[in-house]
Structure formats: C-alpha cells, structure tokens
Short mmCIF file of C-alpha atoms in Angstrom, two decimals:
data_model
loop_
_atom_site.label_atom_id
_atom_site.label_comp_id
_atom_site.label_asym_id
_atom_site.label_seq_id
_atom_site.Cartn_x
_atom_site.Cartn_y
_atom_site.Cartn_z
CA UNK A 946 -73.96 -23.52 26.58
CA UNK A 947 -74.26 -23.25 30.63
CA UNK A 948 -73.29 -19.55 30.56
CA UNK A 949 -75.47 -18.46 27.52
CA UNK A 950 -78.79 -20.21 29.32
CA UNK A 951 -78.12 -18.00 32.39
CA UNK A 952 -77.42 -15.01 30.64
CA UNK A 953 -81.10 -15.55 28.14
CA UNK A 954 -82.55 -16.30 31.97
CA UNK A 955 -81.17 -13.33 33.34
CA UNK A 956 -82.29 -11.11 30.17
CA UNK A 957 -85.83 -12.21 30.41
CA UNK A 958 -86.04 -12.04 34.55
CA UNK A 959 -84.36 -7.61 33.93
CA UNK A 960 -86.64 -7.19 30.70
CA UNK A 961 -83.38 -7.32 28.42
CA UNK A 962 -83.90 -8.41 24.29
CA UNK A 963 -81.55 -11.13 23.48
CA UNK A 964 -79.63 -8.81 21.03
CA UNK A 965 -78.91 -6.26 24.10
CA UNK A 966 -76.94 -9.35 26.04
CA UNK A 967 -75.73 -10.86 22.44
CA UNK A 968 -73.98 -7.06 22.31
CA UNK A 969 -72.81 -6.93 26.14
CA UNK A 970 -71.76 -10.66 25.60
CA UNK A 971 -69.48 -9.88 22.92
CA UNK A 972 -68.38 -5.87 23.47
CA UNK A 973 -68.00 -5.91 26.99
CA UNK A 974 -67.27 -9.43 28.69
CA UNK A 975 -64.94 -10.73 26.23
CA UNK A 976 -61.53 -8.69 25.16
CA UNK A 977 -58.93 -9.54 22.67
CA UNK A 978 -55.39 -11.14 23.86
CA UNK A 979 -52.52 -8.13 25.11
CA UNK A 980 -50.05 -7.85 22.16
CA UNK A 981 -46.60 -9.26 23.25
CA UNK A 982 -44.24 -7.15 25.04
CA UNK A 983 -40.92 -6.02 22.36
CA UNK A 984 -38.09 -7.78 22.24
CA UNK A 985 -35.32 -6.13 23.66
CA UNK A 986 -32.56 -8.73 24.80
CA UNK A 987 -29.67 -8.82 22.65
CA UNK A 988 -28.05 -11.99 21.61
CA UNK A 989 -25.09 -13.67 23.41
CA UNK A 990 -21.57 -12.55 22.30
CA UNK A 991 -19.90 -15.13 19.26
CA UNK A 992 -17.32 -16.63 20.47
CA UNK A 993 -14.62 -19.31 18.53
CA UNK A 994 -13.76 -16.64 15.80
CA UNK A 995 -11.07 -18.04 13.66
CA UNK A 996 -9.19 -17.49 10.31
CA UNK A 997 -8.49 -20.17 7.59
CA UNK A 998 -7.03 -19.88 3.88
CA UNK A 999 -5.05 -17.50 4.70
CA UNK A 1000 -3.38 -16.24 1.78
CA UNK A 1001 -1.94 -12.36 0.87
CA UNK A 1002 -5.02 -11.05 -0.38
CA UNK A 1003 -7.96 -13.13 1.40
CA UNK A 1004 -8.88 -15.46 4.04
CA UNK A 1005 -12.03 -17.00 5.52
CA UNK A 1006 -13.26 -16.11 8.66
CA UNK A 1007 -15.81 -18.91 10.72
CA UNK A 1008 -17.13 -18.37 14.36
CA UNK A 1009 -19.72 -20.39 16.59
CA UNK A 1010 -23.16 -19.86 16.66
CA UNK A 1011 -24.57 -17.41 19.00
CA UNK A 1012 -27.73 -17.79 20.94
CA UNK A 1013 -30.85 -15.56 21.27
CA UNK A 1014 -34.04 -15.28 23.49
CA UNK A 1015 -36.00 -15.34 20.10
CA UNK A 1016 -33.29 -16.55 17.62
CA UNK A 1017 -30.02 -14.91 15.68
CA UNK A 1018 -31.10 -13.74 12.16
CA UNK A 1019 -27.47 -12.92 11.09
CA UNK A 1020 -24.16 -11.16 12.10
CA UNK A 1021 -21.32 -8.53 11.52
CA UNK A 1022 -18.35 -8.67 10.49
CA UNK A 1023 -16.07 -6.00 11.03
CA UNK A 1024 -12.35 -5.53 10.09
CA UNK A 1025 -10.00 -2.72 11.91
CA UNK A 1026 -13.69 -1.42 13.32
CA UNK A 1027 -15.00 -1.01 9.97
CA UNK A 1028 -18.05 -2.98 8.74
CA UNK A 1029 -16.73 -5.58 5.89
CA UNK A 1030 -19.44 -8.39 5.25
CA UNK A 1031 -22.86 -9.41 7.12
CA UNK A 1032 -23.64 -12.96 6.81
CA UNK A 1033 -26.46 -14.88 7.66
CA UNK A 1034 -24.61 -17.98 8.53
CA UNK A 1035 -21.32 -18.95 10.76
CA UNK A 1036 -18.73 -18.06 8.18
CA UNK A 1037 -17.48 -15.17 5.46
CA UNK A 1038 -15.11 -15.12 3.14
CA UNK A 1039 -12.95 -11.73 3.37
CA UNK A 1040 -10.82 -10.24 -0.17
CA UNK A 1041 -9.39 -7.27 -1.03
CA UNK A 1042 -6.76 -7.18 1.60
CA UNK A 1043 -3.05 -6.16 1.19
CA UNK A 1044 0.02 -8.82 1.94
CA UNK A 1045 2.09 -8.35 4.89
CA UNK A 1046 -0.39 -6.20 6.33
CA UNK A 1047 -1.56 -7.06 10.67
CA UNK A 1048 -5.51 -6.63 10.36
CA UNK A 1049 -7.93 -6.91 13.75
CA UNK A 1050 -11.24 -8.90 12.87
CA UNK A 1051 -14.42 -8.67 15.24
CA UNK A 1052 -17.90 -10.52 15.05
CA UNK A 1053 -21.06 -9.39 16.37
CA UNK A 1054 -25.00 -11.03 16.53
CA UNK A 1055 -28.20 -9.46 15.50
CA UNK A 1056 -31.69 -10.87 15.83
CA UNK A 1057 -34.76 -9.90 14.31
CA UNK A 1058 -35.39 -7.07 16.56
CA UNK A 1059 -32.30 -5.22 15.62
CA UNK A 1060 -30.32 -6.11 18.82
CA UNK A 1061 -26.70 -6.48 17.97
CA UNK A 1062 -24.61 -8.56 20.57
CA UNK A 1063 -21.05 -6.94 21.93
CA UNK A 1064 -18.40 -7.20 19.55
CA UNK A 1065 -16.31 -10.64 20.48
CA UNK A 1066 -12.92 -11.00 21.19
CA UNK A 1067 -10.56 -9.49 18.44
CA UNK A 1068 -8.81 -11.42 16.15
CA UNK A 1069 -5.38 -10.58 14.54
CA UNK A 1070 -4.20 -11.79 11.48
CA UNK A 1071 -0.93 -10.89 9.47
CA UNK A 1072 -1.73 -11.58 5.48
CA UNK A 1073 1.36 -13.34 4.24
CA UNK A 1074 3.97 -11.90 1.77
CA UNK A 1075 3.56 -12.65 -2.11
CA UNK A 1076 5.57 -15.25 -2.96
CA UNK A 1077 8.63 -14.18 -4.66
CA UNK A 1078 8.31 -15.28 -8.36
CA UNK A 1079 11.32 -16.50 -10.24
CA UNK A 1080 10.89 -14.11 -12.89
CA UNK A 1081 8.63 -10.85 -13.32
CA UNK A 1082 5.07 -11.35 -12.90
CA UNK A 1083 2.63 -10.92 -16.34
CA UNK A 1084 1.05 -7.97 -15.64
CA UNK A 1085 -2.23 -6.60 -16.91
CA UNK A 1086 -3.42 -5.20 -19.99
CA UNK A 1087 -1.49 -1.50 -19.93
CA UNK A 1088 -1.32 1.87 -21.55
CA UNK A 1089 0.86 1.27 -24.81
CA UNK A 1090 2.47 4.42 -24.14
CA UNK A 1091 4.83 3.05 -21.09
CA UNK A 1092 8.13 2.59 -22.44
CA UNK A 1093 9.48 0.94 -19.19
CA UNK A 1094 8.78 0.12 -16.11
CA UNK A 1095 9.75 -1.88 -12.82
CA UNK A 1096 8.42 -2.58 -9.27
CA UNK A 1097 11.39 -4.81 -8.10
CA UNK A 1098 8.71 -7.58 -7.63
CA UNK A 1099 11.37 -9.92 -9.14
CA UNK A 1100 13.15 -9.41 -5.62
CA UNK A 1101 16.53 -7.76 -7.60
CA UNK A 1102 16.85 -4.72 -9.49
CA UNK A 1103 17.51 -6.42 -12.79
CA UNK A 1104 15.62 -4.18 -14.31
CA UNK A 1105 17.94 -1.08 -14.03
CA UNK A 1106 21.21 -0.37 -16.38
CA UNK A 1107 23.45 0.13 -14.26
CA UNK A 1108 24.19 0.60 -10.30
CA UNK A 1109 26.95 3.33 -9.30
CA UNK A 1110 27.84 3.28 -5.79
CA UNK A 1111 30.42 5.77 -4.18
CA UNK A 1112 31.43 5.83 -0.79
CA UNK A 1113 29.46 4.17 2.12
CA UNK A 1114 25.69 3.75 -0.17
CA UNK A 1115 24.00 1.29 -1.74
CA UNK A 1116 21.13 -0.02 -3.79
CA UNK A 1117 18.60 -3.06 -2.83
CA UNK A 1118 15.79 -4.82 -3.50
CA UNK A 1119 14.18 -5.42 0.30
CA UNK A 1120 10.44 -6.80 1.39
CA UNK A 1121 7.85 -4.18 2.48
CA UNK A 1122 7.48 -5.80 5.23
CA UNK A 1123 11.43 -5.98 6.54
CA UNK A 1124 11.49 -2.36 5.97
CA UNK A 1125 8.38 -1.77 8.06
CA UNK A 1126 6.80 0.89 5.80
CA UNK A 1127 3.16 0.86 5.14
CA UNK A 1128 2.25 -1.32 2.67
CA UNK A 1129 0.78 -0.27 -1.17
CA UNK A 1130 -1.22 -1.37 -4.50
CA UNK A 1131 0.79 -1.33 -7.18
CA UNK A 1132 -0.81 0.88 -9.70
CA UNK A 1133 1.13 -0.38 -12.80
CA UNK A 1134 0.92 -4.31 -11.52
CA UNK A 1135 -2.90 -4.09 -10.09
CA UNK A 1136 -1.15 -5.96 -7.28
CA UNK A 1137 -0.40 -5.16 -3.74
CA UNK A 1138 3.80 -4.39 -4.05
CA UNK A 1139 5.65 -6.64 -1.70
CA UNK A 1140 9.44 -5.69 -3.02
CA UNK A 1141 10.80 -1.64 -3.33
CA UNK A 1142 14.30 -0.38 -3.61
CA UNK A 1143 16.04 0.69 -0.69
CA UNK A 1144 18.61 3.44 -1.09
CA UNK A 1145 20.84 3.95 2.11
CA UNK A 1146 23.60 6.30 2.89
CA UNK A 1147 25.33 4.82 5.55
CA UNK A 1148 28.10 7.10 6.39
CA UNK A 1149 30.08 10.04 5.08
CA UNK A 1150 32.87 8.86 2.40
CA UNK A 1151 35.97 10.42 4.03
CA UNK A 1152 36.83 11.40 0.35
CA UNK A 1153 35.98 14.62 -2.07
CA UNK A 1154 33.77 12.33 -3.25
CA UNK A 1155 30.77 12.07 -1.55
CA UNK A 1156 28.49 9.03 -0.78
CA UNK A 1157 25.75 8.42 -2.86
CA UNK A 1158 23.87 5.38 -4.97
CA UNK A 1159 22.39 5.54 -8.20
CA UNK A 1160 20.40 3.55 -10.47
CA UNK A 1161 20.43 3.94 -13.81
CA UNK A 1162 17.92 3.38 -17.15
CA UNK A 1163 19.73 3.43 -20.41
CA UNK A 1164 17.78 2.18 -23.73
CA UNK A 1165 14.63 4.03 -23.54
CA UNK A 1166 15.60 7.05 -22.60
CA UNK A 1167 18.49 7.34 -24.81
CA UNK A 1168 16.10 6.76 -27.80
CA UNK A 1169 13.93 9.25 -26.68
CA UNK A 1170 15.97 12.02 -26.32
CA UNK A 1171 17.97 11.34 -29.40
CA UNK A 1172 14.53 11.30 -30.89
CA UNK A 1173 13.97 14.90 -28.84
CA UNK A 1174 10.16 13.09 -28.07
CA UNK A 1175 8.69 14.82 -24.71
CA UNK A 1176 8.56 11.93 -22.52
CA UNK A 1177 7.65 11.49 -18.53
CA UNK A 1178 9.48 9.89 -15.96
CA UNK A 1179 7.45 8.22 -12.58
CA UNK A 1180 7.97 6.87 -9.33
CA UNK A 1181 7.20 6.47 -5.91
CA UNK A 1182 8.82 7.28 -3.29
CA UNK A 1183 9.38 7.27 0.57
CA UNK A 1184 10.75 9.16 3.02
CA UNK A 1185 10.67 7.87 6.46
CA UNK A 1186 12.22 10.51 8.22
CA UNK A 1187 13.07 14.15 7.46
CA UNK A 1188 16.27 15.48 5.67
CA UNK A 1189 18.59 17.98 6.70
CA UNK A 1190 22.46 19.35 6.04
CA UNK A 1191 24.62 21.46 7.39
CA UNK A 1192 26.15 24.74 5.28
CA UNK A 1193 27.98 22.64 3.01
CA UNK A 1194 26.38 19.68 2.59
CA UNK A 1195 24.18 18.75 -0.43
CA UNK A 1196 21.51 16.35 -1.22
CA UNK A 1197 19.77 14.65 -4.12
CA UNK A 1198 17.46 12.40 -5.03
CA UNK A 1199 16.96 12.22 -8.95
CA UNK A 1200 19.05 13.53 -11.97
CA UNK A 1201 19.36 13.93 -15.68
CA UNK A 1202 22.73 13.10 -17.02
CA UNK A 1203 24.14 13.63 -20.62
CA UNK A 1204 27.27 12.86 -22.51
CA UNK A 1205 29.01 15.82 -24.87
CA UNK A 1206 30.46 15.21 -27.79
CA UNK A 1207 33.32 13.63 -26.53
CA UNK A 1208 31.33 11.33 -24.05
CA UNK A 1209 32.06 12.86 -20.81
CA UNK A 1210 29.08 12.14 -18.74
CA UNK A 1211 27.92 15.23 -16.03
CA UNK A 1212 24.83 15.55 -14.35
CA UNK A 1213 22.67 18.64 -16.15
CA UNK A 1214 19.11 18.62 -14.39
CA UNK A 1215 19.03 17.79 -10.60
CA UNK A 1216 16.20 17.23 -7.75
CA UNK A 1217 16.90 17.14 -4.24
CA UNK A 1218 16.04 18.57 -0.91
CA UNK A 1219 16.79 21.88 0.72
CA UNK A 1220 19.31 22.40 4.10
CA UNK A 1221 16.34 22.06 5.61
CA UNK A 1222 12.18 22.19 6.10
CA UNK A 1223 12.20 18.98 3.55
CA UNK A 1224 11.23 21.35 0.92
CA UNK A 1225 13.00 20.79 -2.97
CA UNK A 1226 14.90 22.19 -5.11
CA UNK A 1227 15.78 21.74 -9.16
CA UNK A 1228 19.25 22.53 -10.00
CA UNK A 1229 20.88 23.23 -13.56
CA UNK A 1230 24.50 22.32 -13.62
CA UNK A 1231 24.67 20.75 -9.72
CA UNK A 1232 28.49 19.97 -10.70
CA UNK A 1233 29.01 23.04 -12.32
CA UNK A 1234 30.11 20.86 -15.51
CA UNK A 1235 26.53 21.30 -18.22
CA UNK A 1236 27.13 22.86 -21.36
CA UNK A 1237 28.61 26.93 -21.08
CA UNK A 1238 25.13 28.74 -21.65
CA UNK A 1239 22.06 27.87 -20.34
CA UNK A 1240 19.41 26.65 -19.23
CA UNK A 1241 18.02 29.77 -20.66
CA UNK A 1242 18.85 31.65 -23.64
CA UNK A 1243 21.29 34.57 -22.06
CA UNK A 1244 22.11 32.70 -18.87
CA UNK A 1245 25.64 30.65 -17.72
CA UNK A 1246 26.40 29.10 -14.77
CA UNK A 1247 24.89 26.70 -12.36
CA UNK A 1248 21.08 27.54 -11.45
CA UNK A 1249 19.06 26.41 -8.10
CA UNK A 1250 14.99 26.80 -8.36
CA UNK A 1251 12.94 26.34 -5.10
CA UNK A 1252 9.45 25.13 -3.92
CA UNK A 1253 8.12 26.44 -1.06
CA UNK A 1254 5.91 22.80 -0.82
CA UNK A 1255 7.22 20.49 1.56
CA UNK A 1256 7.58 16.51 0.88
CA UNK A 1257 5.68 14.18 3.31
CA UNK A 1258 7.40 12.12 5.69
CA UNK A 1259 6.11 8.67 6.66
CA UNK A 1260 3.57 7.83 3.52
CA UNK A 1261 4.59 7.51 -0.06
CA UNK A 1262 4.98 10.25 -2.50
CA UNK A 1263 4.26 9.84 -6.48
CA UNK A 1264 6.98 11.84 -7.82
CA UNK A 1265 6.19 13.14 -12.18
CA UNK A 1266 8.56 14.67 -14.34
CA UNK A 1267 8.09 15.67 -18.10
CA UNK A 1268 11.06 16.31 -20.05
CA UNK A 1269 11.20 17.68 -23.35
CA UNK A 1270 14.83 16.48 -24.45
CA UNK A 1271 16.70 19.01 -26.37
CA UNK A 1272 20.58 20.37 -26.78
CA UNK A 1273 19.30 23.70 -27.40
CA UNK A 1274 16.58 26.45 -25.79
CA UNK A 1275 13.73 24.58 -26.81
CA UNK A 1276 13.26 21.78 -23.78
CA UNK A 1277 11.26 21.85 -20.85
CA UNK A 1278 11.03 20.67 -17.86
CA UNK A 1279 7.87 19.77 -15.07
CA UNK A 1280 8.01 18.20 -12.09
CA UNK A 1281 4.51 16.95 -9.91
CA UNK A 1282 4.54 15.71 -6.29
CA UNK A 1283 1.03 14.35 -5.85
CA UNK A 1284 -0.52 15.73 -8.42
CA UNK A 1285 0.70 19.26 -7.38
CA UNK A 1286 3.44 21.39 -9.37
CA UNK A 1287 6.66 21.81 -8.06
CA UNK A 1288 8.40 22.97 -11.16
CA UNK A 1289 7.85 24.51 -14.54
CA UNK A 1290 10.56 25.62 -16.78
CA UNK A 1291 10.27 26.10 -20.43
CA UNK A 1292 12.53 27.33 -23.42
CA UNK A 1293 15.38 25.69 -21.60
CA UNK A 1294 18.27 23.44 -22.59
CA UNK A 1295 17.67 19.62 -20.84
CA UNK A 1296 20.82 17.66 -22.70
CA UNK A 1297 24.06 18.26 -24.68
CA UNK A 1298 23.87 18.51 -28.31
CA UNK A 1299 23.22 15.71 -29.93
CA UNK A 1300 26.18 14.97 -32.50
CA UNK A 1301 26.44 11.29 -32.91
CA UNK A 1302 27.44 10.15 -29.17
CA UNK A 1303 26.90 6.38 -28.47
CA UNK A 1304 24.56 7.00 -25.34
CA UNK A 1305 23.50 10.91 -24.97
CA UNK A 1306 21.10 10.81 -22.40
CA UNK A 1307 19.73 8.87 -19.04
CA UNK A 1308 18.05 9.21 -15.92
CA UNK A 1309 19.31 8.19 -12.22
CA UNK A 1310 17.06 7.62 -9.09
CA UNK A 1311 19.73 8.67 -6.59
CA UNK A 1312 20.19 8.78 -2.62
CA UNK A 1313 23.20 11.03 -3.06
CA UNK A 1314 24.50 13.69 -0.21
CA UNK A 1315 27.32 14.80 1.72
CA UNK A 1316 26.71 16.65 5.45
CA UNK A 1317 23.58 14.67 6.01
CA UNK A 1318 21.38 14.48 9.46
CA UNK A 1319 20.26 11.62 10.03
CA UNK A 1320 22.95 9.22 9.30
CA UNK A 1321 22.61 6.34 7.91
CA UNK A 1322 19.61 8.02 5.34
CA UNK A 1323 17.31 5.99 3.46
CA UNK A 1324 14.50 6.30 1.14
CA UNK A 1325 12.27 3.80 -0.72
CA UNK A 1326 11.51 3.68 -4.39
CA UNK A 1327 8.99 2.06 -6.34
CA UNK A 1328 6.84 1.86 -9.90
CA UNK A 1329 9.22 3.38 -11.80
CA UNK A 1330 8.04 3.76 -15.25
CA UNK A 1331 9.33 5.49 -18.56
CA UNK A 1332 6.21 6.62 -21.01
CA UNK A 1333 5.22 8.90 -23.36
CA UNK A 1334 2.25 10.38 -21.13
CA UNK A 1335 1.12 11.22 -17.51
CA UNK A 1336 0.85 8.19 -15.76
CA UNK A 1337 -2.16 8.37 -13.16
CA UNK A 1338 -2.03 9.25 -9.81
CA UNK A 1339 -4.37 7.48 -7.21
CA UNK A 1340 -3.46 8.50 -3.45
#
C-alpha cells in the first residue's frame, strides 16, 4: 500500500493519469520468474545387480536403486549389449534364453530428462542344462506327416535301430555343453536341445576295413520304400573343423543301403566330403557292389556327382534329402544344405528290386573315412526326422 501511495504522489506531482503508472507499474517494474535451467546431470550408476531363479530358460534379475539430482524414472536392461526389458522398478524378469548358454547382463538409470547413467558392472550368468528326463519329453502338437524323429534328449540313442561300429569310431549321446558347440532350439521339440550325437573317428583301423560309425533307422523307412512313397530324410549337423584326405582316402557322412534278393546288404546312394575344400559329393555304388546297371537307364558302374558349395565349419548345418524309393529308373534323389540345392537326380534307380526281402531298405547317419586329416574327426548330429514332406528350415 506504501509503494502505490508514492507512486499516485509521484503521478500527480509529473502530471501522470493513474492508468499511465497502473501500466508502468505492471509492464515495466514487475517481470515474470526466469524459467529453470535443463536438467542435464545423469543419474548415479546401479550398483548390486544380481540374478535369482535361475533356471535354463529364465531368471530374474534385481539391482539397487540409483539416485538422481531430480529423481530416476526407470532403467535398462541390457543382455550381451543388446536392450532386453526397461523397467520402472528395481527388478525384471528375463525369458527366452537358451540352457547352457554364458550371457553378460548390464543395468543402466534414466530420469525424466532422458539422461541415462553408465552401464554398471557386468554380470555373467551360465543358464543351467535341462534336466535329463528319464524318458523322451512330450513334445508339441506336430506335422502328422513325420514318420520319425529323435533329438537324443533322452541322453542315449535309443531311438536308432541299430549302431555299427568298425575300427577305432563310435556313436554317443553327449551334452551341448561338454562338447562346447554353440548351443540351438530344437525345431521339432520347440525346446532349446541340450543332448546331440557325437560321431568320432579316433584313429585309422590298421585293417582293409576302415573306421567308421553308423546309426541306423529300420521300420519306417523300410515301409516306405517297399511302399515306393517319396519320402524326406532331415538332420542337423556340425562340423567343427574342416575335412580333408589324402589320394586314397575316402569320407562319408550319410548313406542309403539296400538288401537284394538274397539279403546281402551294400551301400547304393552315398554323401560325403571331397579330398578337400569341404565341398560334397553323392556317390552311386561307393563299394562298387549296387545293382549291375544304373543309376541311369544305359549307365554301369560306380558314379561320383559334385557340388561346387562348400559346408560351413563351426555353426550347424540342416542337411534335406528326398528320396523317391524305387528298384528301377523311376527314383529320385535331392539333397538341400540350408535351404540351397546340392543335388538333383531324377529317373534313377535308389534301391534293389523289391522281391519279398525281410528288410529292403534303410538309412545310416555315418562318420565313416579312411586317410583322414584331422585325426581323431568328429561331427555332431541332431533332429533327425523321417516324414513324408519338407520339414522347415529356420537358420
């Protein structure tokens, strides 16, 4: 009241009208408050980040609160550097991970502003294995049209016919994680695979007879090509080195075998690996033993086919064949490496006649060779599956 007497005193005194100081009262004397200056400082660093319920797929992931000039609005969670979750508390539950797999978790703070904190301290955390079951695990709803299949997630290779070891080699179920190969989903479980077969060459045979393993599926196949119904054969597979041989050696990997009418087994359809550049080849006849003509109509004698396309070393593989089973010139045969055609033969002969034999025809996942660099060679299968179309192929 003070102030506005003098200033009405003043205005009369320098001839001013009370609505000239009422203006340079409130336009000129009196400004509004200086907005406040941005916010800038970033919030402290979390610290305290831990892991709990820990299983093979998920865990939970909890830290201590971070501090902030203003106040922390929320955080980031990242996993191997990638951003997985932001929560607005202390805590986050993490899925979707793979068992027996070493991941690196880091936490950061961000306040309203925008200001993230530095990343805190990693944390490493191994996912367990899958606990071996006592028998094979139910799987999910599936295409009808797989006729077999196994993923050696019963930790045995119970699933197969029959094992035929010569020389130094063998056939085993191991853990993903002994082996120390990358881990993978299972695409006909829907479940990360913690078991594969492990096919090893350990040494040269000393013997004609070179060393080799091979697993073998009877029942389904047997029907099927007695039935002469086009069928495909699947698996994955994994090479952690490269393959090579000297001028005579010989490798393989997979193979068609067929009784004749006598039931004298011999391989007739062969895949394996070149002397060397880890490209394949397909061979008719690789013991010079398949029926007298073929595979074509005109032709005798053991036949090689090359691919110029070379097979990965250190990931997995999804190996495809189609067979069209038949004791005369009317089969086929197609072989896919990722997707990608390595071999196409039609109007060929895949089996002997069929003339009333027991068991006529089956199908071996080998690791078979003589001459081979490196020794001990090994290679790890699994999904193997049987059915009656392409099975699908998801890198």
């Amino acid at each position: 009241m003070k102030l506005q007497r003098m200033l009405l005193a003043i205005a009369v005194i320098s001839g001013l009208t009370l609505a000239t100081v009422s203006h340079a009262q409130h336009g000129h004397w009196w400004r509004k408050p200086a907005p406040a200056p941005a916010d800038t400082i970033a919030p402290a660093t979390p610290t305290g980040l831990a892991a709990s319920a820990v299983t093979s797929t998920s865990l939970t992931l909890s830290w201590s609160p971070a501090s902030d000039n203003v106040g922390v609005t929320g955080y980031r969670v990242y996993r191997d550097g990638t951003l997985v979750a932001s929560p607005g508390g202390t805590s986050v539950s993490i899925t979707g991970l793979l068992a027996s797999v070493l991941y690196s978790f880091t936490v950061s703070a961000v306040d309203a502003a925008g200001n993230a904190s530095a990343s805190s301290a990693p944390l490493s955390v191994t996912t367990p294995l899958l606990t071996t079951p006592t028998s094979a695990p139910t799987p999910p709803p599936y295409d009808p049209q797989i006729q077999w299949r196994t993923g050696m997630e019963t930790g045995d290779l119970g699933a197969w016919s029959e094992k035929v070891n010569t020389g130094y080699a063998d056939s085993a179920a191991v853990t993903i994680a002994s082996a120390g190969i990358p881990a993978r989903m299972s695409t006909l479980f829907n479940s990360p695979s913690a078991w594969v077969m492990k096919q090893s060459v350990i040494r040269p045979s000393g013997v004609l007879e070179a060393s080799g393993t091979r697993m073998a599926r009877y029942p389904e196949i047997n029907a099927l090509a007695k039935a002469g119904t086009t069928f495909y054969y699947s698996w994955w597979d994994f090479f952690p080195t490269a393959l090579s041989y000297d001028a005579s050696g010989w490798y393989n990997h997979w193979q068609i075998e067929s009784n004749d009418a006598s039931n004298t087994g011999t391989p007739v359809w062969a895949l394996g690996f070149n002397r060397s550049g880890n490209t394949m080849w397909l061979g008719w006849g690789p013991t010079a033993s398949v029926p007298v003509q073929g595979p074509h109509v005109g032709e005798s004698g053991d036949r090689t086919y090359t691919s110029p396309i070379a097979v990965p070393v250190g990931q997995w593989v999804f190996f495809e064949v189609m067979i069209t089973p038949r004791g005369d010139f009317t089969g086929a045969l197609k072989v896919w490496m990722n997707g990608q055609v390595l071999f196409d033969l039609s109007s060929i002969k895949t089996q002997f006649p069929y003339v009333g034999q027991s068991l006529l025809t089956w199908i071996t996942n080998n690791n078979y060779g003589t001459g081979l660099t490196p020794t001990p060679f090994v290679h790890y299968v699994d999904d193997v599956s049987v059915s009656l179309g392409r099975m699908p192929y998801a890198p």
